[in-house]
mmCIF file of C-alpha atoms in Angstrom:
data_model
loop_
_atom_site.group_PDB
_atom_site.id
_atom_site.type_symbol
_atom_site.label_atom_id
_atom_site.label_comp_id
_atom_site.label_asym_id
_atom_site.label_seq_id
_atom_site.Cartn_x
_atom_site.Cartn_y
_atom_site.Cartn_z
ATOM 1 C CA MET A 151 19.580 5.421 -72.349
ATOM 2 C CA LYS A 152 19.863 9.082 -72.242
ATOM 3 C CA PRO A 153 22.519 10.520 -69.745
ATOM 4 C CA LEU A 154 21.247 12.257 -66.678
ATOM 5 C CA SER A 155 21.072 16.073 -66.881
ATOM 6 C CA LEU A 156 23.404 18.146 -64.696
ATOM 7 C CA GLY A 157 20.454 19.138 -62.344
ATOM 8 C CA ALA A 158 19.543 15.375 -61.987
ATOM 9 C CA ARG A 159 23.205 14.505 -61.397
ATOM 10 C CA LEU A 160 23.536 17.159 -58.634
ATOM 11 C CA LEU A 161 20.259 15.966 -56.898
ATOM 12 C CA LEU A 162 21.487 12.387 -57.005
ATOM 13 C CA LEU A 163 24.755 13.567 -55.521
ATOM 14 C CA VAL A 164 22.973 15.556 -52.635
ATOM 15 C CA LEU A 165 20.746 12.580 -51.998
ATOM 16 C CA LEU A 166 23.860 10.244 -51.752
ATOM 17 C CA ALA A 167 25.344 12.646 -49.276
ATOM 18 C CA ILE A 168 22.185 12.927 -47.232
ATOM 19 C CA VAL A 169 21.030 9.254 -47.056
ATOM 20 C CA PRO A 170 24.029 8.093 -44.797
ATOM 21 C CA ALA A 171 23.435 11.116 -42.527
ATOM 22 C CA PHE A 172 19.790 10.332 -42.332
ATOM 23 C CA VAL A 173 20.468 6.592 -41.615
ATOM 24 C CA LEU A 174 23.035 7.595 -38.968
ATOM 25 C CA ILE A 175 20.523 10.119 -37.295
ATOM 26 C CA THR A 176 17.711 7.429 -37.394
ATOM 27 C CA PHE A 177 20.007 4.685 -35.897
ATOM 28 C CA SER A 178 21.249 7.138 -33.172
ATOM 29 C CA THR A 179 17.747 8.211 -32.315
ATOM 30 C CA TRP A 180 16.664 4.539 -32.154
ATOM 31 C CA GLU A 181 19.696 3.657 -29.835
ATOM 32 C CA ASP A 182 18.975 6.707 -27.697
ATOM 33 C CA ARG A 183 15.367 5.648 -27.303
ATOM 34 C CA ALA A 184 16.393 2.073 -26.217
ATOM 35 C CA THR A 185 18.895 3.471 -23.643
ATOM 36 C CA ALA A 186 16.216 5.851 -22.368
ATOM 37 C CA GLU A 187 13.623 3.035 -22.141
ATOM 38 C CA ALA A 188 16.154 0.799 -20.315
ATOM 39 C CA GLU A 189 17.000 3.598 -17.850
ATOM 40 C CA ALA A 190 13.147 4.406 -17.311
ATOM 41 C CA GLN A 191 12.683 0.632 -16.522
ATOM 42 C CA ARG A 192 15.701 0.609 -14.070
ATOM 43 C CA GLN A 193 14.384 3.764 -12.281
ATOM 44 C CA THR A 194 10.854 2.318 -12.128
ATOM 45 C CA ARG A 195 12.215 -1.061 -10.602
ATOM 46 C CA GLN A 196 14.272 0.901 -8.155
ATOM 47 C CA LEU A 197 11.263 3.135 -7.010
ATOM 48 C CA ALA A 198 9.047 0.061 -6.799
ATOM 49 C CA THR A 199 11.670 -1.678 -4.541
ATOM 50 C CA MET A 200 11.954 1.591 -2.385
ATOM 51 C CA VAL A 201 8.038 1.847 -2.140
ATOM 52 C CA ALA A 202 7.837 -1.808 -1.160
ATOM 53 C CA GLU A 203 10.544 -1.565 1.455
ATOM 54 C CA GLU A 204 8.912 1.537 2.873
ATOM 55 C CA GLN A 205 5.428 -0.182 3.008
ATOM 56 C CA ASN A 206 7.028 -3.192 4.666
ATOM 57 C CA ARG A 207 8.681 -0.952 7.303
ATOM 58 C CA ILE A 208 5.371 0.865 7.977
ATOM 59 C CA ILE A 209 3.421 -2.460 8.218
ATOM 60 C CA GLY A 210 6.173 -3.868 10.633
ATOM 61 C CA GLY A 211 5.710 -0.799 12.677
ATOM 62 C CA VAL A 212 2.026 -1.395 12.955
ATOM 63 C CA HIS A 213 2.650 -5.034 13.880
ATOM 64 C CA GLN A 214 4.739 -3.944 16.645
ATOM 65 C CA LEU A 215 2.392 -1.317 17.818
ATOM 66 C CA LEU A 216 -0.529 -3.799 17.980
ATOM 67 C CA ALA A 217 1.461 -6.610 19.591
ATOM 68 C CA THR A 218 2.536 -3.999 22.239
ATOM 69 C CA LEU A 219 -1.003 -2.939 22.655
ATOM 70 C CA SER A 220 -2.089 -6.410 23.228
ATOM 71 C CA ASN A 221 -0.168 -6.565 26.292
ATOM 72 C CA VAL A 222 -1.450 -3.293 27.843
ATOM 73 C CA PRO A 223 -3.792 -4.200 30.859
ATOM 74 C CA ILE A 224 -6.739 -2.108 29.661
ATOM 75 C CA VAL A 225 -6.649 -3.982 26.369
ATOM 76 C CA ARG A 226 -5.857 -7.448 27.676
ATOM 77 C CA ASP A 227 -7.602 -7.589 31.048
ATOM 78 C CA SER A 228 -11.277 -8.794 30.586
ATOM 79 C CA ALA A 229 -12.238 -7.215 34.022
ATOM 80 C CA LEU A 230 -11.251 -3.859 32.395
ATOM 81 C CA ARG A 231 -13.092 -4.729 29.121
ATOM 82 C CA SER A 232 -15.850 -2.017 29.567
ATOM 83 C CA ARG A 233 -13.251 0.656 29.881
ATOM 84 C CA CYS A 234 -12.271 2.115 26.606
ATOM 85 C CA SER A 235 -9.233 4.336 26.525
ATOM 86 C CA SER A 236 -10.045 6.296 23.424
ATOM 87 C CA ALA A 237 -7.832 9.133 24.737
ATOM 88 C CA MET A 238 -4.935 6.806 24.829
ATOM 89 C CA LEU A 239 -5.651 5.657 21.376
ATOM 90 C CA ALA A 240 -6.234 9.124 20.043
ATOM 91 C CA GLY A 241 -2.924 10.001 21.650
ATOM 92 C CA ILE A 242 -1.050 7.091 19.661
ATOM 93 C CA ARG A 243 -3.108 8.042 16.630
ATOM 94 C CA GLY A 244 -2.100 11.715 16.957
ATOM 95 C CA GLN A 245 1.629 10.761 17.099
ATOM 96 C CA ASN A 246 1.237 8.502 14.060
ATOM 97 C CA PRO A 247 -0.642 10.426 11.421
ATOM 98 C CA LEU A 248 -0.408 7.549 8.994
ATOM 99 C CA TYR A 249 -2.922 5.745 11.166
ATOM 100 C CA ALA A 250 -6.496 6.630 10.100
ATOM 101 C CA ASN A 251 -7.919 4.808 13.348
ATOM 102 C CA ILE A 252 -6.766 2.554 15.956
ATOM 103 C CA GLY A 253 -9.080 0.419 18.138
ATOM 104 C CA TRP A 254 -10.350 -3.114 18.966
ATOM 105 C CA VAL A 255 -13.218 -5.229 18.331
ATOM 106 C CA ASP A 256 -14.741 -8.311 20.139
ATOM 107 C CA ALA A 257 -14.701 -11.888 18.802
ATOM 108 C CA GLN A 258 -17.876 -11.158 16.716
ATOM 109 C CA GLY A 259 -16.301 -7.965 15.217
ATOM 110 C CA ASN A 260 -18.295 -5.518 17.304
ATOM 111 C CA LEU A 261 -16.350 -2.364 17.874
ATOM 112 C CA LEU A 262 -15.422 -1.858 21.538
ATOM 113 C CA CYS A 263 -12.896 1.023 21.491
ATOM 114 C CA SER A 264 -11.716 3.434 18.989
ATOM 115 C CA ALA A 265 -9.524 6.430 18.768
ATOM 116 C CA LEU A 266 -12.296 8.026 16.785
ATOM 117 C CA PRO A 267 -15.621 8.600 18.257
ATOM 118 C CA PHE A 268 -18.352 6.169 17.286
ATOM 119 C CA THR A 269 -21.946 5.289 17.954
ATOM 120 C CA PRO A 270 -22.770 1.677 18.684
ATOM 121 C CA PRO A 271 -23.390 -0.779 17.123
ATOM 122 C CA VAL A 272 -20.508 -0.813 14.563
ATOM 123 C CA ASN A 273 -19.344 -4.266 13.195
ATOM 124 C CA PHE A 274 -16.253 -5.085 11.363
ATOM 125 C CA ALA A 275 -16.709 -8.842 10.943
ATOM 126 C CA ASP A 276 -17.194 -8.483 7.190
ATOM 127 C CA ARG A 277 -13.849 -6.677 6.847
ATOM 128 C CA ALA A 278 -10.951 -8.716 5.320
ATOM 129 C CA TRP A 279 -8.531 -7.690 8.024
ATOM 130 C CA PHE A 280 -10.720 -9.084 10.791
ATOM 131 C CA ARG A 281 -11.557 -12.375 8.798
ATOM 132 C CA ARG A 282 -7.904 -12.908 8.075
ATOM 133 C CA ALA A 283 -6.651 -12.188 11.578
ATOM 134 C CA VAL A 284 -9.271 -14.657 13.008
ATOM 135 C CA ALA A 285 -8.520 -17.431 10.313
ATOM 136 C CA SER A 286 -4.650 -17.121 10.683
ATOM 137 C CA HIS A 287 -4.458 -16.576 14.379
ATOM 138 C CA ASP A 288 -1.932 -14.051 13.622
ATOM 139 C CA PHE A 289 -1.307 -10.422 12.405
ATOM 140 C CA ALA A 290 -3.083 -9.862 9.150
ATOM 141 C CA ALA A 291 -3.788 -7.264 6.489
ATOM 142 C CA GLY A 292 -7.072 -6.385 4.922
ATOM 143 C CA ASP A 293 -7.831 -5.255 1.381
ATOM 144 C CA TYR A 294 -6.961 -1.858 -0.059
ATOM 145 C CA PHE A 295 -9.461 -2.306 -2.982
ATOM 146 C CA ALA A 296 -12.936 -3.839 -2.930
ATOM 147 C CA ALA A 297 -14.936 -4.393 -6.213
ATOM 148 C CA GLY A 298 -12.294 -2.363 -8.129
ATOM 149 C CA ASP A 299 -12.648 0.667 -5.843
ATOM 150 C CA TYR A 300 -10.725 2.016 -2.632
ATOM 151 C CA LEU A 301 -12.079 0.469 0.452
ATOM 152 C CA ALA A 302 -13.032 3.304 2.865
ATOM 153 C CA GLY A 303 -12.946 2.858 6.573
ATOM 154 C CA ARG A 304 -16.211 2.607 8.365
ATOM 155 C CA LEU A 305 -15.554 5.348 10.811
ATOM 156 C CA THR A 306 -12.820 7.404 8.964
ATOM 157 C CA LYS A 307 -14.693 7.406 5.565
ATOM 158 C CA VAL A 308 -11.098 7.631 3.864
ATOM 159 C CA PRO A 309 -9.404 4.863 1.830
ATOM 160 C CA ASN A 310 -7.179 2.702 4.143
ATOM 161 C CA LEU A 311 -5.487 -0.706 4.567
ATOM 162 C CA GLY A 312 -6.743 -2.218 7.662
ATOM 163 C CA LEU A 313 -4.155 -4.277 9.688
ATOM 164 C CA ALA A 314 -5.115 -6.370 12.555
ATOM 165 C CA TYR A 315 -3.735 -8.491 15.578
ATOM 166 C CA PRO A 316 -6.092 -11.065 17.309
ATOM 167 C CA ILE A 317 -5.901 -11.577 21.076
ATOM 168 C CA TYR A 318 -6.576 -15.232 22.382
ATOM 169 C CA GLY A 319 -7.302 -16.129 25.877
ATOM 170 C CA GLU A 320 -5.571 -18.663 27.919
ATOM 171 C CA ASP A 321 -8.217 -21.323 26.804
ATOM 172 C CA GLY A 322 -7.386 -20.500 23.216
ATOM 173 C CA SER A 323 -10.646 -18.642 22.443
ATOM 174 C CA LEU A 324 -10.604 -15.313 20.565
ATOM 175 C CA GLU A 325 -11.102 -12.396 22.785
ATOM 176 C CA LYS A 326 -10.549 -9.376 20.583
ATOM 177 C CA VAL A 327 -8.830 -8.168 17.541
ATOM 178 C CA LEU A 328 -6.859 -5.032 17.716
ATOM 179 C CA TYR A 329 -6.602 -2.972 14.453
ATOM 180 C CA ALA A 330 -4.970 0.111 13.009
#
């Protein structure tokens, strides 16, 4: 076997010097990428937790509002049923810009009162928030998506999450369902 020329030996020497540096750079890059990925996952989990906590806080506030409204005479008293205080509801909605609308429907889902103006008949019996509140006899949430698309409000025409609170009479029959 013929000995390597001076140029070949120099090239081999340069390669031997470069290869460890290249391996070190590659390993360091791989390690940095793994660290960055772990940090991104940690931040994503933290953000998801914060969003979930905020959403729970907002939903809890809506639950409180609807439970409080359920005790207001104009909402509760069947003698005052024909009176809709859309001004009161509009005022509440104005103080809470997260609410697309606030109102109540009868036991069949027919809209009785709304913060937004409406022309009867408007029926919400097909909405998940109404069906779930009636079925559970308790505060319930509707769907945000329907058939893979955002669910827009009947009156608001904007995507929203309907939340509902049923009101039952002394005889146990459903009287109305408040919603926001």
